[in-house]
Short mmCIF file of C-alpha atoms in Angstrom, two decimals:
data_model
loop_
_atom_site.label_atom_id
_atom_site.label_comp_id
_atom_site.label_asym_id
_atom_site.label_seq_id
_atom_site.Cartn_x
_atom_site.Cartn_y
_atom_site.Cartn_z
CA MET R 1 69.22 92.11 71.92
CA THR R 2 67.90 95.05 73.91
CA ASP R 3 69.43 98.52 73.82
CA ASP R 4 70.34 100.10 77.16
CA ARG R 5 71.84 103.34 75.83
CA PRO R 6 70.36 106.69 76.96
CA ARG R 7 67.35 107.61 74.88
CA PRO R 8 66.13 111.15 74.36
CA ASP R 9 62.48 110.08 74.28
CA TRP R 10 62.23 108.95 77.91
CA ASP R 11 60.47 111.81 79.66
CA LEU R 12 62.22 112.67 82.95
CA ARG R 13 60.35 114.57 85.66
CA VAL R 14 61.05 115.94 89.12
CA PRO R 15 58.08 115.45 91.45
CA THR R 16 56.31 117.98 93.57
CA ALA R 17 56.01 117.06 97.24
CA ASP R 18 52.50 115.71 96.55
CA GLN R 19 53.73 113.54 93.67
CA LEU R 20 56.71 112.04 95.48
CA LYS R 21 55.17 108.77 96.69
CA ALA R 22 53.74 108.02 93.26
CA TYR R 23 57.14 108.66 91.70
CA MET R 24 58.71 106.18 94.13
CA ALA R 25 56.68 103.27 92.75
CA PRO R 26 59.21 101.98 90.16
CA THR R 27 61.87 101.61 92.85
CA TRP R 28 59.65 99.62 95.20
CA ILE R 29 58.45 97.41 92.35
CA ALA R 30 62.05 96.79 91.23
CA PHE R 31 62.95 95.64 94.76
CA ALA R 32 59.68 93.70 95.17
CA GLU R 33 58.62 95.91 98.08
CA ALA R 34 55.21 97.32 98.97
CA THR R 35 54.48 100.56 97.11
CA SER R 36 52.50 102.10 99.99
CA GLY R 37 52.30 101.93 103.75
CA PRO R 38 54.23 103.27 106.75
CA GLU R 39 57.65 102.27 105.40
CA VAL R 40 57.07 104.32 102.25
CA ASP R 41 55.72 107.18 104.35
CA ASP R 42 58.85 107.21 106.52
CA TRP R 43 61.18 107.03 103.52
CA ALA R 44 59.40 109.99 101.94
CA LYS R 45 60.19 112.06 105.04
CA GLN R 46 63.93 111.46 104.63
CA VAL R 47 64.44 112.19 100.93
CA GLU R 48 64.54 115.42 98.94
CA PRO R 49 61.76 115.68 96.35
CA ASP R 50 63.70 118.14 94.21
CA ARG R 51 66.49 115.55 93.84
CA TRP R 52 64.16 112.74 92.76
CA LEU R 53 63.89 111.79 89.09
CA ALA R 54 61.28 109.58 87.48
CA ALA R 55 61.18 108.33 83.91
CA PHE R 56 57.99 108.15 81.85
CA GLU R 57 57.44 106.68 78.41
CA SER R 58 56.26 110.01 77.02
CA PRO R 59 55.10 113.47 78.17
CA GLU R 60 51.55 112.13 78.08
CA SER R 61 52.27 109.12 80.34
CA GLU R 62 51.07 109.20 83.92
CA GLU R 63 52.78 106.04 85.21
CA PRO R 64 56.53 106.20 86.01
CA VAL R 65 58.67 103.30 84.81
CA GLY R 66 61.99 104.16 86.45
CA ALA R 67 63.37 106.33 89.24
CA ALA R 68 66.59 107.54 90.85
CA ALA R 69 67.25 109.95 93.70
CA ALA R 70 70.09 111.78 95.39
CA LEU R 71 70.62 112.92 98.96
CA THR R 72 72.70 115.96 99.86
CA ARG R 73 75.53 114.75 102.09
CA ARG R 74 79.02 115.51 103.40
CA LEU R 75 81.65 112.86 102.65
CA THR R 76 84.83 112.54 104.69
CA VAL R 77 87.91 112.29 102.47
CA PRO R 78 91.58 112.03 103.48
CA GLY R 79 92.34 115.31 105.20
CA GLY R 80 88.85 116.85 105.18
CA GLU R 81 85.31 116.54 103.86
CA ILE R 82 83.46 117.52 100.69
CA PRO R 83 79.88 117.84 99.46
CA ALA R 84 78.69 114.64 97.83
CA ALA R 85 75.57 113.32 96.15
CA ALA R 86 74.44 110.11 97.84
CA ILE R 87 72.64 108.20 95.10
CA THR R 88 69.72 106.09 96.27
CA ALA R 89 66.36 104.55 95.35
CA VAL R 90 67.46 103.59 91.84
CA GLY R 91 65.08 101.20 90.14
CA VAL R 92 63.41 100.31 86.84
CA ARG R 93 60.19 98.39 86.57
CA PRO R 94 60.89 94.81 85.41
CA ASP R 95 58.74 95.29 82.30
CA HIS R 96 60.98 98.21 81.19
CA THR R 97 64.50 97.00 81.92
CA ARG R 98 67.23 97.01 79.24
CA ARG R 99 65.53 99.69 77.22
CA GLY R 100 67.78 102.60 78.20
CA VAL R 101 65.76 103.84 81.19
CA LEU R 102 68.57 103.45 83.72
CA SER R 103 71.22 104.93 81.44
CA THR R 104 68.98 107.92 80.76
CA LEU R 105 68.42 108.46 84.49
CA MET R 106 72.15 108.13 85.23
CA ARG R 107 73.02 110.59 82.47
CA ARG R 108 70.65 113.25 83.78
CA GLN R 109 71.54 112.59 87.40
CA LEU R 110 75.29 113.02 86.93
CA ASP R 111 74.69 116.18 84.92
CA ASP R 112 72.59 117.51 87.80
CA VAL R 113 75.24 116.55 90.36
CA ARG R 114 77.86 118.40 88.35
CA ALA R 115 75.64 121.46 88.09
CA ALA R 116 75.12 121.39 91.87
CA GLY R 117 78.87 121.63 92.41
CA GLU R 118 79.25 118.24 94.07
CA PRO R 119 82.58 116.75 92.95
CA VAL R 120 81.73 113.17 93.96
CA ALA R 121 78.70 110.88 93.81
CA ILE R 122 78.47 107.80 96.05
CA LEU R 123 76.14 104.82 96.33
CA TRP R 124 75.58 101.33 97.72
CA ALA R 125 75.04 99.00 94.80
CA SER R 126 72.45 96.25 94.63
CA GLU R 127 74.80 94.70 92.07
CA GLY R 128 78.25 96.16 91.46
CA VAL R 129 78.28 95.24 87.80
CA ILE R 130 75.47 97.73 87.15
CA TYR R 131 77.29 100.91 88.14
CA GLN R 132 80.82 100.43 86.86
CA ARG R 133 79.61 101.25 83.37
CA PHE R 134 78.59 104.66 84.72
CA GLY R 135 82.04 105.30 86.20
CA TYR R 136 81.57 104.15 89.80
CA GLY R 137 84.53 102.41 91.44
CA LEU R 138 84.63 100.20 94.52
CA ALA R 139 85.84 102.63 97.21
CA THR R 140 85.21 100.88 100.56
CA LEU R 141 84.67 97.36 101.84
CA ASP R 142 82.02 95.99 104.17
CA GLY R 143 82.83 93.47 106.89
CA GLY R 144 80.52 91.10 108.70
CA PHE R 145 80.49 88.03 110.90
CA GLU R 146 78.32 85.43 112.61
CA ALA R 147 79.97 84.16 115.80
CA VAL R 148 79.00 81.72 118.52
CA THR R 149 79.25 83.60 121.81
CA ALA R 150 81.02 80.70 123.57
CA ARG R 151 84.06 81.37 121.35
CA THR R 152 84.32 85.12 121.83
CA ALA R 153 86.80 85.39 124.69
CA PHE R 154 89.20 88.31 124.32
CA THR R 155 92.95 87.77 124.17
CA ARG R 156 93.32 90.30 126.96
CA GLU R 157 90.58 91.27 129.39
CA PRO R 158 91.58 94.68 130.74
CA GLU R 159 89.76 96.22 133.66
CA PRO R 160 86.60 97.91 132.36
CA GLU R 161 86.64 101.68 132.20
CA GLY R 162 83.28 103.37 132.51
CA ARG R 163 80.01 101.53 132.09
CA VAL R 164 77.63 100.31 129.41
CA ARG R 165 73.93 100.97 130.03
CA LEU R 166 70.66 100.62 128.17
CA VAL R 167 69.09 103.92 127.15
CA THR R 168 65.74 105.02 125.78
CA GLU R 169 65.16 106.21 122.24
CA GLU R 170 64.92 109.76 123.54
CA GLU R 171 68.27 109.51 125.34
CA SER R 172 69.91 107.97 122.30
CA ARG R 173 68.92 110.98 120.19
CA ARG R 174 71.06 113.13 122.45
CA LEU R 175 73.93 110.72 123.14
CA PHE R 176 74.62 108.84 119.90
CA PRO R 177 75.09 111.51 117.18
CA PRO R 178 78.13 113.18 118.84
CA VAL R 179 79.87 109.80 119.14
CA TYR R 180 79.20 109.07 115.49
CA ASP R 181 80.43 112.51 114.42
CA THR R 182 83.68 112.04 116.33
CA MET R 183 84.31 108.89 114.31
CA ARG R 184 83.01 110.36 111.05
CA THR R 185 85.26 113.40 110.91
CA THR R 186 88.40 111.24 110.92
CA THR R 187 87.21 108.29 108.82
CA PRO R 188 87.38 108.55 105.01
CA GLY R 189 84.20 107.22 103.43
CA ALA R 190 81.94 108.15 106.34
CA ILE R 191 79.02 110.48 105.66
CA ASP R 192 77.01 112.84 107.82
CA ARG R 193 73.65 111.79 109.21
CA PRO R 194 71.03 114.55 109.26
CA GLU R 195 68.68 114.72 112.23
CA GLU R 196 65.75 113.15 110.38
CA TRP R 197 68.02 110.29 109.28
CA TRP R 198 68.88 109.59 112.91
CA ASN R 199 65.34 109.95 114.22
CA ILE R 200 63.50 108.03 111.51
CA GLY R 201 66.02 105.73 109.87
CA ILE R 202 68.33 104.72 112.72
CA LEU R 203 66.86 105.28 116.18
CA ALA R 204 63.12 104.84 115.61
CA ASP R 205 61.65 101.36 115.97
CA PRO R 206 58.58 100.94 113.76
CA GLU R 207 56.91 97.54 113.70
CA TYR R 208 57.57 97.05 109.97
CA SER R 209 61.35 97.15 110.55
CA ARG R 210 61.42 94.30 113.07
CA ARG R 211 60.80 91.44 110.63
CA GLY R 212 60.18 88.89 113.35
CA MET R 213 62.86 90.17 115.73
CA SER R 214 62.63 92.05 119.01
CA GLU R 215 62.32 95.76 119.54
CA LYS R 216 65.56 97.74 119.23
CA TYR R 217 67.87 97.85 122.21
CA ARG R 218 70.18 100.85 122.51
CA VAL R 219 73.25 100.90 124.73
CA VAL R 220 75.82 103.60 125.42
CA HIS R 221 79.33 103.37 126.84
CA GLU R 222 80.13 106.26 129.17
CA VAL R 223 83.21 107.32 131.11
CA ASN R 224 82.65 109.94 133.80
CA GLY R 225 79.27 110.71 132.27
CA SER R 226 80.63 111.27 128.74
CA ALA R 227 79.46 109.01 125.89
CA GLU R 228 82.29 107.31 123.98
CA GLY R 229 80.51 104.50 122.16
CA TYR R 230 77.12 103.04 121.41
CA ALA R 231 75.36 100.07 119.84
CA ILE R 232 71.87 99.34 118.51
CA TYR R 233 70.75 95.72 118.28
CA ARG R 234 67.80 93.35 118.07
CA VAL R 235 67.35 89.80 119.34
CA LYS R 236 65.65 86.88 117.64
CA GLN R 237 64.47 84.80 120.57
CA ASP R 238 64.81 81.04 120.15
CA TRP R 239 65.01 77.90 122.32
CA ASP R 240 65.42 74.19 121.80
CA HIS R 241 65.62 71.16 124.10
CA LEU R 242 69.18 72.16 125.07
CA GLY R 243 68.16 75.65 126.17
CA PRO R 244 68.40 79.17 124.77
CA LYS R 245 69.84 79.75 121.29
CA SER R 246 68.77 83.31 120.54
CA VAL R 247 70.47 85.40 117.85
CA LEU R 248 71.60 88.97 118.53
CA GLU R 249 71.84 91.13 115.41
CA VAL R 250 73.94 94.30 115.66
CA ARG R 251 72.41 97.12 113.62
CA ASP R 252 74.90 99.91 114.38
CA ALA R 253 77.99 99.99 116.58
CA VAL R 254 80.40 102.92 116.81
CA ALA R 255 83.22 103.66 119.23
CA ALA R 256 85.10 106.94 119.50
CA THR R 257 87.83 105.47 121.74
CA PRO R 258 89.62 102.09 122.05
CA ARG R 259 88.17 101.50 125.51
CA ALA R 260 84.66 102.09 124.19
CA LEU R 261 85.32 99.63 121.36
CA ARG R 262 86.30 96.92 123.85
CA ALA R 263 83.43 97.68 126.21
CA ILE R 264 80.71 97.77 123.56
CA TRP R 265 81.72 94.49 121.95
CA ARG R 266 82.24 92.73 125.29
CA TYR R 267 78.70 93.74 126.21
CA LEU R 268 77.28 92.49 122.89
CA PHE R 269 79.03 89.12 123.15
CA ASP R 270 77.91 88.67 126.77
CA VAL R 271 74.15 89.30 126.53
CA ASP R 272 72.45 86.42 128.35
CA LEU R 273 70.48 83.73 126.49
CA VAL R 274 72.20 84.60 123.20
CA ARG R 275 74.05 81.85 121.36
CA THR R 276 74.99 83.74 118.18
CA VAL R 277 75.95 87.34 117.42
CA LYS R 278 75.64 88.65 113.86
CA ALA R 279 76.97 91.96 112.60
CA SER R 280 77.51 93.73 109.29
CA HIS R 281 78.69 97.11 107.98
CA LEU R 282 81.95 96.79 109.90
CA ALA R 283 85.32 98.33 109.09
CA VAL R 284 87.82 96.30 107.03
CA PRO R 285 90.33 95.38 108.39
CA ASN R 286 88.67 95.14 111.79
CA PRO R 287 90.26 95.30 115.26
CA LEU R 288 87.95 92.54 116.48
CA LEU R 289 90.19 90.06 114.69
CA HIS R 290 92.97 91.06 117.08
CA MET R 291 90.75 91.35 120.14
CA LEU R 292 89.43 87.78 120.08
CA ALA R 293 91.57 84.90 121.34
CA GLU R 294 90.14 82.83 118.49
CA PRO R 295 89.71 85.24 115.55
CA ARG R 296 88.59 82.39 113.30
CA ALA R 297 85.44 82.17 115.41
CA LEU R 298 84.16 85.31 113.70
CA ALA R 299 84.19 83.71 110.24
CA PHE R 300 84.72 87.29 109.12
CA GLY R 301 83.46 87.98 105.60
CA ILE R 302 84.00 90.86 103.20
CA ALA R 303 81.75 92.40 100.56
CA ASP R 304 81.64 95.60 98.55
CA ALA R 305 80.28 98.69 100.29
CA LEU R 306 80.54 102.27 99.06
CA TRP R 307 81.00 102.94 95.35
CA ALA R 308 82.34 106.36 94.36
CA ARG R 309 82.12 108.38 91.15
CA LEU R 310 84.39 111.37 90.43
CA VAL R 311 82.03 113.86 88.83
CA ASP R 312 84.46 116.79 88.86
CA LEU R 313 87.83 115.06 88.60
CA PRO R 314 90.16 118.00 89.33
CA GLY R 315 87.84 119.34 92.02
CA ALA R 316 87.65 115.98 93.78
CA LEU R 317 91.38 115.33 93.63
CA GLN R 318 92.24 118.81 94.92
CA ALA R 319 89.82 118.43 97.84
CA ARG R 320 91.71 115.59 99.55
CA ARG R 321 95.21 115.40 101.03
CA TYR R 322 98.08 113.12 100.02
CA ALA R 323 100.81 111.05 101.64
CA THR R 324 103.73 112.27 99.54
CA SER R 325 104.96 115.23 97.56
CA ASP R 326 105.27 114.27 93.90
CA GLU R 327 104.29 115.11 90.34
CA LEU R 328 102.66 112.64 87.96
CA VAL R 329 100.60 112.74 84.77
CA PHE R 330 97.51 110.52 84.79
CA GLU R 331 95.76 109.60 81.55
CA VAL R 332 92.13 108.97 82.46
CA SER R 333 89.42 107.43 80.30
CA ASP R 334 85.83 108.42 81.11
CA ARG R 335 83.26 107.68 78.44
CA PHE R 336 80.20 108.60 80.51
CA CYS R 337 81.53 111.96 81.78
CA PRO R 338 83.83 113.06 78.92
CA TRP R 339 84.76 116.34 80.63
CA ASN R 340 86.97 114.23 82.93
CA GLU R 341 88.73 112.40 80.11
CA GLY R 342 92.28 113.20 79.14
CA ARG R 343 95.66 113.76 80.74
CA TRP R 344 95.90 115.44 84.13
CA ARG R 345 99.01 116.63 85.92
CA ILE R 346 98.77 116.04 89.65
CA ARG R 347 101.34 118.00 91.64
CA THR R 348 101.35 117.54 95.42
CA ASP R 349 103.33 119.44 98.02
CA GLY R 350 103.37 119.50 101.80
CA GLU R 351 103.86 117.38 104.89
CA PRO R 352 103.23 113.61 104.59
CA GLY R 353 99.54 112.96 104.92
CA ALA R 354 98.72 116.64 104.48
CA ALA R 355 100.17 117.35 101.03
CA GLU R 356 97.89 119.52 98.91
CA ALA R 357 97.33 118.94 95.22
CA THR R 358 97.14 121.06 92.12
CA VAL R 359 95.42 119.30 89.23
CA GLU R 360 95.63 120.69 85.70
CA PRO R 361 95.01 119.36 82.19
CA THR R 362 98.16 118.71 80.17
CA THR R 363 99.34 117.40 76.82
CA ASP R 364 102.54 115.96 78.30
CA ALA R 365 103.23 112.25 78.11
CA ALA R 366 101.37 110.15 80.69
CA ASP R 367 103.08 108.34 83.56
CA VAL R 368 100.03 106.28 84.56
CA VAL R 369 96.95 105.29 82.56
CA LEU R 370 93.67 104.13 84.11
CA ASP R 371 89.89 104.27 83.85
CA THR R 372 87.82 106.67 85.92
CA THR R 373 86.36 103.71 87.86
CA ASP R 374 89.82 102.78 89.13
CA LEU R 375 90.75 106.34 90.05
CA ALA R 376 87.47 106.56 91.98
CA ALA R 377 88.25 103.27 93.74
CA ALA R 378 91.59 104.66 94.92
CA TYR R 379 90.19 108.09 95.81
CA LEU R 380 89.41 107.40 99.48
CA GLY R 381 92.49 105.22 99.94
CA GLY R 382 90.61 101.92 99.84
CA ALA R 383 91.78 100.36 96.59
CA ARG R 384 95.54 100.02 96.20
CA LEU R 385 96.82 101.18 92.82
CA LEU R 386 99.51 98.48 92.94
CA ASP R 387 96.77 95.85 93.28
CA LEU R 388 94.79 97.38 90.44
CA ALA R 389 97.92 97.34 88.28
CA ALA R 390 98.54 93.70 89.19
CA VAL R 391 95.17 92.70 87.70
CA GLY R 392 95.66 94.80 84.58
CA ARG R 393 93.42 97.73 85.47
CA VAL R 394 96.20 100.34 85.73
CA GLY R 395 98.98 100.80 83.19
CA GLU R 396 102.43 102.33 83.55
CA PHE R 397 104.28 104.38 80.95
CA THR R 398 107.07 105.61 83.23
CA PRO R 399 108.99 102.96 85.21
CA GLY R 400 108.05 103.15 88.88
CA ALA R 401 105.13 105.52 88.29
CA VAL R 402 102.44 103.17 89.64
CA ALA R 403 104.39 102.64 92.86
CA ARG R 404 104.70 106.42 93.24
CA ALA R 405 100.99 106.89 92.53
CA HIS R 406 100.21 104.15 95.04
CA ALA R 407 102.27 105.94 97.68
CA LEU R 408 100.56 109.22 96.82
CA PHE R 409 97.05 107.91 97.54
CA THR R 410 97.98 105.89 100.64
CA THR R 411 96.09 106.92 103.78
CA GLY R 412 96.75 106.40 107.44
CA GLN R 413 93.25 105.03 108.01
CA GLU R 414 91.26 102.62 105.89
CA PRO R 415 88.02 104.11 104.57
CA TRP R 416 84.76 102.90 106.05
CA CYS R 417 81.10 103.69 105.53
CA ASN R 418 78.58 102.14 107.93
CA THR R 419 75.60 104.24 106.81
CA MET R 420 73.44 102.68 104.12
CA PHE R 421 71.22 105.01 102.13
#
C-alpha cells in the first residue's frame, strides 16, 4: 500500500516568471494535455507565478513531479463578498501519485492561504473524492442539458422587449463584464473575473479552443441601448439526408433581468439549422424548467460544481449574513486545519437575511456536531443542514438544533458559480 500523507522531504518551490511554464508540466501531464504551445502560453498569462507551487523529489532535482496554484479572487457570499483563494492547476505526474505529493502541496497551500488572510479556498474538482479529505465541501451544483430545438416552445411567449444582436469580440469586452457583475454581486458562489480572464479565457477565440466547432458567436440583449444579458456559443455544423442537424453549444449565458433571460434563451433555441442545443454551468434549480412548455425536453442533469474550504472558520462565518437571529454551539472536526477544530459559539442578530454573526470559541456543550466539509458545504447556502443530518453527516445534541441551524444558513438565492478556473 502506498502512503499519501504529507512528507517533509518533498521540496516545494515557487517559480520565477521565467520558470512558470516548466513548473506547469506536472499538471498538463496529469490531465494528458500538451505541455507546450499556445494554450499553455495563454494560461501562463492568466495565473500568478507567486501563487504557484511545484514539488520536486529533492533540492537537487530539476524536474517537477507535482503542482498546485491559486488565483486571487473575490467570492460572493450571502450578504456580501470576501477574498478567496481559487485553487487551480492541481496535478501530480502519474509516476508519482500516492506518494504524498498532493497532500504535501495541499498542506503548504492552505497554510499560505491562511497567511494571506483569505478565509475561504474554492475549487472545481476533477474528482470530488480527492478534496474532501482536505476539508473541501460541495458548495454549489452545476446544471446542464441537451435539448432538441423542436421541443423548446415556451409556456408563455410574451412580447419581446429590446433586441438580441451579434457583436464583435471588441464590443463584447465593453458590454459583457457589467452584465456579469450585476449578476455576480447578488449571487452567492459567483466570483469576479479580472480583465485578463475575460479577454483571454472567455472572449478570445483561439484555434486550439474550437476542437472541431465553429468560431465563437457573441450576442447581447439590449433594451434602449443598455445591455441586460449576453451569450457566447459555438456551432458544430452537421447534415444528413433529412437536412440540417447542427449542434449549438452554449459556453456562457448570463442575464441581469428576467426579460433578458427569456430573450437570450429564445434566441439560442431559435438559431436556424440547429437541431440540438447543449449547455452546462447553469444555475440549479433553473428557471428554464418553468419557461419551457415541456420541461422534460431539457433532460436537465446535475453535477457537482464549486467546492469550498473554510480556512479561517470564524472569519468566514462572520463575513456572511444569516436568515435568523439565534445562538448555537457547533462542534467542528477538522483534522487537516486543526486551528478550526473545536466548539464555536455562533450568535447572530439582525433583520432576517441580514443578521450579523459573532463567532467565538467555547467550552460549552455543543448543540450541533459536524465535520468541516459539511460546514463548508452549507456555507454559501447550497447544502441543506437538514439533508446532511438525514444522511448521517450532521449530529444533534440539543433537540431541534439542526432545524435551527438549517434556518440560520438558509439563503434567499441558491448559490451558483458559472466560472471555471
